[in-house]
C-alpha positions as a printed Julia matrix, in Angstrom:
309×3 Matrix{Float64}:
   1.51   -6.31    2.34
   3.98   -7.21   -0.27
   3.34   -5.66   -3.6
  -0.2    -6.02   -4.9
  -0.65   -9.31   -2.73
  -1.22  -10.38    1.01
   1.83  -12.53    2.53
   0.41  -15.9     2.44
  -2.78  -14.93    0.43
  -4.92  -17.91   -1.15
  -5.2   -18.46   -4.39
  -7.33  -20.17   -6.94
  -6.31  -20.87  -10.57
  -9.13  -20.55  -13.35
  -8.23  -22.66  -16.16
  -6.4   -25.18  -13.7
  -7.35  -28.33  -15.43
  -5.55  -27.63  -18.83
  -2.06  -28.38  -19.82
  -0.8   -25.09  -19.12
  -2.76  -24.6   -15.77
  -1.77  -27.89  -14.69
   2.12  -27.38  -15.44
   2.4   -23.88  -13.63
   0.0   -24.66  -10.82
   2.44  -27.56   -9.81
   5.42  -24.94  -10.23
   3.7   -22.44   -8.23
   2.98  -25.02   -5.71
   6.68  -25.83   -5.57
   7.51  -22.31   -5.17
   5.45  -22.05   -1.77
   1.95  -20.52   -3.16
  -0.87  -21.44   -1.43
  -3.33  -22.72   -3.99
  -6.44  -23.61   -2.58
  -8.65  -24.1    -5.49
  -9.25  -24.54   -9.51
 -12.12  -23.27  -11.36
 -13.81  -25.38  -14.47
 -17.41  -25.69  -14.67
 -17.16  -28.87  -16.27
 -14.91  -30.68  -13.87
 -16.73  -29.0   -10.61
 -16.7   -31.57   -7.75
 -13.32  -33.32   -8.79
  -9.81  -32.78   -7.26
  -6.29  -32.87   -8.97
  -3.26  -34.27   -7.22
   0.03  -32.1    -7.58
   3.64  -33.01   -6.33
   3.99  -29.78   -4.09
   7.86  -30.92   -3.78
   7.65  -31.59   -0.09
   7.39  -35.43   -0.69
   3.54  -35.87   -0.52
   0.82  -34.86   -3.0
  -1.17  -31.87   -2.36
  -5.13  -32.74   -3.47
  -6.77  -29.33   -5.03
 -10.66  -29.0    -5.19
 -12.14  -27.73   -8.47
 -15.22  -25.86   -8.02
 -17.61  -24.39  -11.1
 -17.13  -21.2   -10.68
 -15.18  -18.3    -8.85
 -18.01  -17.36   -6.5
 -18.07  -21.14   -5.27
 -14.1   -21.34   -5.21
 -13.94  -18.06   -2.88
 -17.07  -19.31   -0.57
 -15.53  -22.42    0.14
 -11.88  -21.21    0.24
 -11.39  -17.79    0.93
  -9.42  -17.2    -1.9
  -8.29  -13.67   -2.77
  -6.43  -13.92   -5.66
  -6.85  -15.67   -9.27
  -4.43  -16.75  -11.54
  -6.03  -17.17  -15.22
  -5.12  -19.58  -17.97
  -7.71  -19.86  -20.16
  -7.99  -19.74  -23.65
  -8.22  -16.03  -25.31
 -12.15  -16.6   -26.21
 -12.89  -17.33  -22.72
 -10.53  -14.92  -20.75
 -13.36  -11.83  -20.7
 -15.74  -14.2   -19.13
 -13.03  -15.61  -17.02
 -11.99  -11.81  -16.09
 -15.7   -10.84  -15.32
 -16.29  -13.84  -13.01
 -13.41  -13.31  -11.12
 -14.41   -9.55  -10.65
 -18.14  -10.24   -9.87
 -16.95  -12.92   -7.22
 -15.11  -10.3    -5.23
 -11.59  -11.48   -6.23
  -8.77   -8.54   -5.27
  -6.02   -9.63   -7.68
  -6.23  -11.34  -10.97
  -3.41  -12.36  -12.85
  -4.27  -12.92  -16.45
  -1.37  -14.91  -18.4
  -3.68  -15.63  -21.46
  -2.19  -13.9   -24.58
  -4.05  -12.8   -27.85
  -7.11  -11.32  -25.73
  -9.02   -8.69  -27.94
  -7.79   -5.39  -27.05
 -11.77   -4.25  -26.24
 -12.3    -7.1   -23.86
  -9.12   -6.19  -22.03
 -10.51   -2.66  -21.99
 -13.68   -3.61  -20.75
 -12.25   -5.94  -17.93
 -10.23   -3.29  -16.65
 -12.64   -0.8   -16.44
 -14.95   -3.01  -14.4
 -12.15   -4.41  -12.27
 -11.56   -0.51  -11.5
 -15.5     0.0   -10.5
 -15.16   -2.74   -8.22
 -11.86   -2.4    -6.7
 -10.02   -5.23   -7.84
  -6.6    -5.04   -9.8
  -5.81   -6.99  -12.92
  -2.19   -7.89  -14.01
  -1.65   -8.72  -17.38
  -3.04   -9.81  -19.75
   0.28  -11.66  -22.06
   2.29  -11.23  -19.2
   4.37  -13.66  -17.04
   2.9   -12.64  -13.94
   4.01  -11.43  -10.34
   6.58  -13.08   -7.91
   7.34  -11.64   -4.5
  10.18  -12.64   -2.23
  10.17  -13.22    1.49
  11.46  -10.56    3.88
  14.4   -11.96    5.36
  13.62  -10.42    8.54
  10.5   -11.74    9.0
  10.33  -15.28   10.03
   6.63  -15.66    8.97
   6.76  -13.85    5.56
   6.31  -15.96    2.66
   7.16  -15.45   -1.03
   4.27  -15.92   -3.92
   4.5   -17.04   -7.58
   1.61  -16.04   -9.32
   1.86  -17.09  -13.11
   4.67  -18.44  -15.23
   7.88  -16.71  -13.82
  10.64  -19.24  -12.94
  11.16  -19.84   -9.34
  14.77  -20.39   -7.86
  16.78  -18.13   -9.81
  17.01  -15.07   -7.86
  16.57  -14.56   -3.95
  15.6   -11.8    -1.8
  17.06   -8.15   -2.15
  16.74   -4.62   -2.43
  15.46   -4.39   -5.88
  12.0    -4.19   -7.54
  11.83   -5.3   -11.03
   8.8    -4.06  -13.54
   8.47   -5.41  -17.07
   6.6    -5.45  -20.38
   8.66   -8.51  -21.66
   8.57  -11.97  -20.23
  11.64  -13.6   -21.41
  13.21  -10.12  -20.27
  12.14  -10.11  -17.07
  13.75  -13.81  -16.4
  17.16  -12.49  -18.03
  17.24   -9.28  -15.65
  16.78  -11.76  -12.74
  19.53  -14.05  -13.65
  21.71  -10.64  -14.06
  21.23   -9.66  -10.97
  20.45  -12.51   -8.9
  23.72  -11.65   -6.95
  21.78   -8.6    -5.62
  17.94   -9.94   -5.25
  14.4    -8.93   -5.19
  11.93   -7.82   -3.27
   9.4    -8.32   -6.41
   9.25   -9.27  -10.21
   6.48   -7.94  -11.95
   5.92   -8.6   -15.61
   2.69   -6.24  -16.72
   2.27   -7.51  -20.02
   3.02   -6.25  -23.7
  -0.62   -5.51  -24.85
  -1.89   -2.06  -25.85
  -4.16   -1.88  -22.86
  -2.92   -3.49  -19.49
  -4.67   -3.94  -15.8
  -1.58   -2.47  -14.24
   0.98   -0.05  -15.7
   4.59    0.57  -15.56
   3.42    4.09  -13.8
   1.22    2.37  -11.2
   4.0    -0.73  -10.51
   6.49    2.52   -9.8
   4.33    3.98   -7.25
   3.85    0.65   -5.42
   7.76   -0.13   -5.18
   8.05    3.75   -4.12
   5.97    3.07   -1.13
   7.42   -0.27   -0.07
   9.73    0.24    2.15
  12.24   -2.8     1.42
  12.48   -1.79   -2.08
  15.51    0.51   -2.69
  15.61    0.62   -6.29
  14.03   -0.33   -9.35
  14.84   -1.91  -12.82
  12.48   -0.67  -15.62
  12.34   -3.01  -18.64
  10.25   -1.38  -21.6
  10.03   -1.82  -25.09
   8.9    -0.19  -28.19
   5.54    0.92  -28.72
   3.18    3.05  -27.11
   4.3     5.9   -24.26
   4.17    3.9   -20.96
   7.81    4.68  -20.4
   7.53    8.03  -20.77
   4.59    8.51  -18.69
   6.22    6.7   -15.86
   9.69    8.68  -16.07
   7.83   11.99  -15.98
   6.08   10.86  -12.67
   9.48    9.38  -11.33
  11.25   12.42  -11.69
   8.51   14.41   -9.77
   7.82   11.82   -7.11
   9.91    8.45   -6.97
  12.31    8.67   -4.06
  14.35    5.84   -5.1
  16.97    5.34   -8.16
  15.81    3.71  -11.51
  17.85    2.13  -13.92
  15.73    0.96  -17.49
  16.27   -0.87  -20.59
  14.37   -0.66  -23.55
  14.15   -3.24  -26.09
  13.82   -2.69  -29.72
  16.46   -0.17  -31.0
  16.8    -1.97  -34.33
  12.74   -2.29  -34.67
  11.63   -1.33  -38.17
   8.85    1.33  -38.13
   5.42    0.01  -38.68
   6.09   -3.9   -37.66
   4.67   -5.06  -34.82
   7.34   -7.01  -32.89
   6.35  -10.07  -30.68
   3.75   -8.24  -28.23
   0.6    -6.46  -29.37
   1.36   -3.32  -28.14
   5.21   -3.31  -29.51
   4.76   -1.38  -32.69
   6.17    1.8   -33.6
   4.37    4.68  -35.37
   5.81    7.83  -35.27
   8.75    8.95  -33.21
   7.29    8.4   -29.81
   7.46    4.87  -29.65
  10.57    4.32  -30.61
  13.04    3.09  -28.32
  15.35    6.13  -29.26
  12.57    8.27  -28.17
  11.97    6.5   -24.74
  15.69    6.62  -23.92
  15.74   10.18  -24.69
  12.7    10.94  -21.94
  14.03    8.41  -19.3
  17.64   10.05  -19.65
  16.37   13.46  -19.67
  14.77   13.19  -16.23
  17.89   11.49  -14.69
  17.43    7.45  -15.33
  20.24    5.91  -16.51
  19.29    3.35  -19.68
  21.76    0.43  -20.7
  21.66   -0.68  -24.37
  21.8    -4.32  -23.26
  20.58   -6.72  -20.54
  23.94   -6.64  -19.15
  24.9    -3.33  -19.27
  21.59   -2.7   -17.35
  22.55   -4.77  -14.51
  26.19   -3.13  -14.44
  24.4     0.24  -14.18
  22.37   -0.72  -11.42
  25.0    -2.39   -9.59
  27.35    0.82   -9.93
  24.11    2.87   -8.82
  23.59    0.86   -5.8
  27.37    1.07   -4.92
  27.21    5.13   -5.59
  24.3     5.4    -3.15
  25.49    2.97   -0.55
  22.34    0.67   -0.77
  24.22   -2.24   -0.86
């Protein structure tokens, strides 16, 4: 088991036949993800041919619903690329079909819809990553010849290789930037949890997973203004985390009361500010960079000081 996903897991894509679904399904296939099904009730029974980068096309069958796709292919993971108004039904359909991991890329989903689906997923033992997130990428263990990486969502492939770092982020773009800044070190997995007020997997839960992962030696945490998820994660880490963390918090210059990009990125009072988050993180011994580049350099220093590289 890699971070939240089995090695070589079979994946279905809800909304595969739309523009975004088509684009990113092909990109995920080229990254080595084992995509076995698409879901679109209007195109059930058809198939879509993709260039998987191996010199031959890959035909992916389209099913009417998740239950049919799972029954035919054994898929245990779904990636969702459907418009916001269809996202609640898509998540519930995946949950009802027994899908174990549901990665929701869609942004603009009403908070009530997300809250309802996250609660239903918890009842059924399913995990949601997102919504409004770049997804999850796991890198293969170089010591395991049978290990395969998995790219679920829109995280660019090929910008990093395997290494000792785990990355957790509320921001898609900053996920890619820190991956690039630390490409000389490498990662076990990179997860974008999403920037909405309610998400299926929290910063704290992702930290717990990396803490339990034997390959991960240190974590990079990317936060942003709004809410107190960073503070909760910091307090848990102070008591339980056995691995070093370096953090970056976006939004030091954000004006109070104005939403900045993500639906959850709005400051109300002091606790949601970047400065408040920085103070809490540093108060429990987590170093915080003021820029992505500085954050990467701090991490390199921590790795060398603790002889992790």
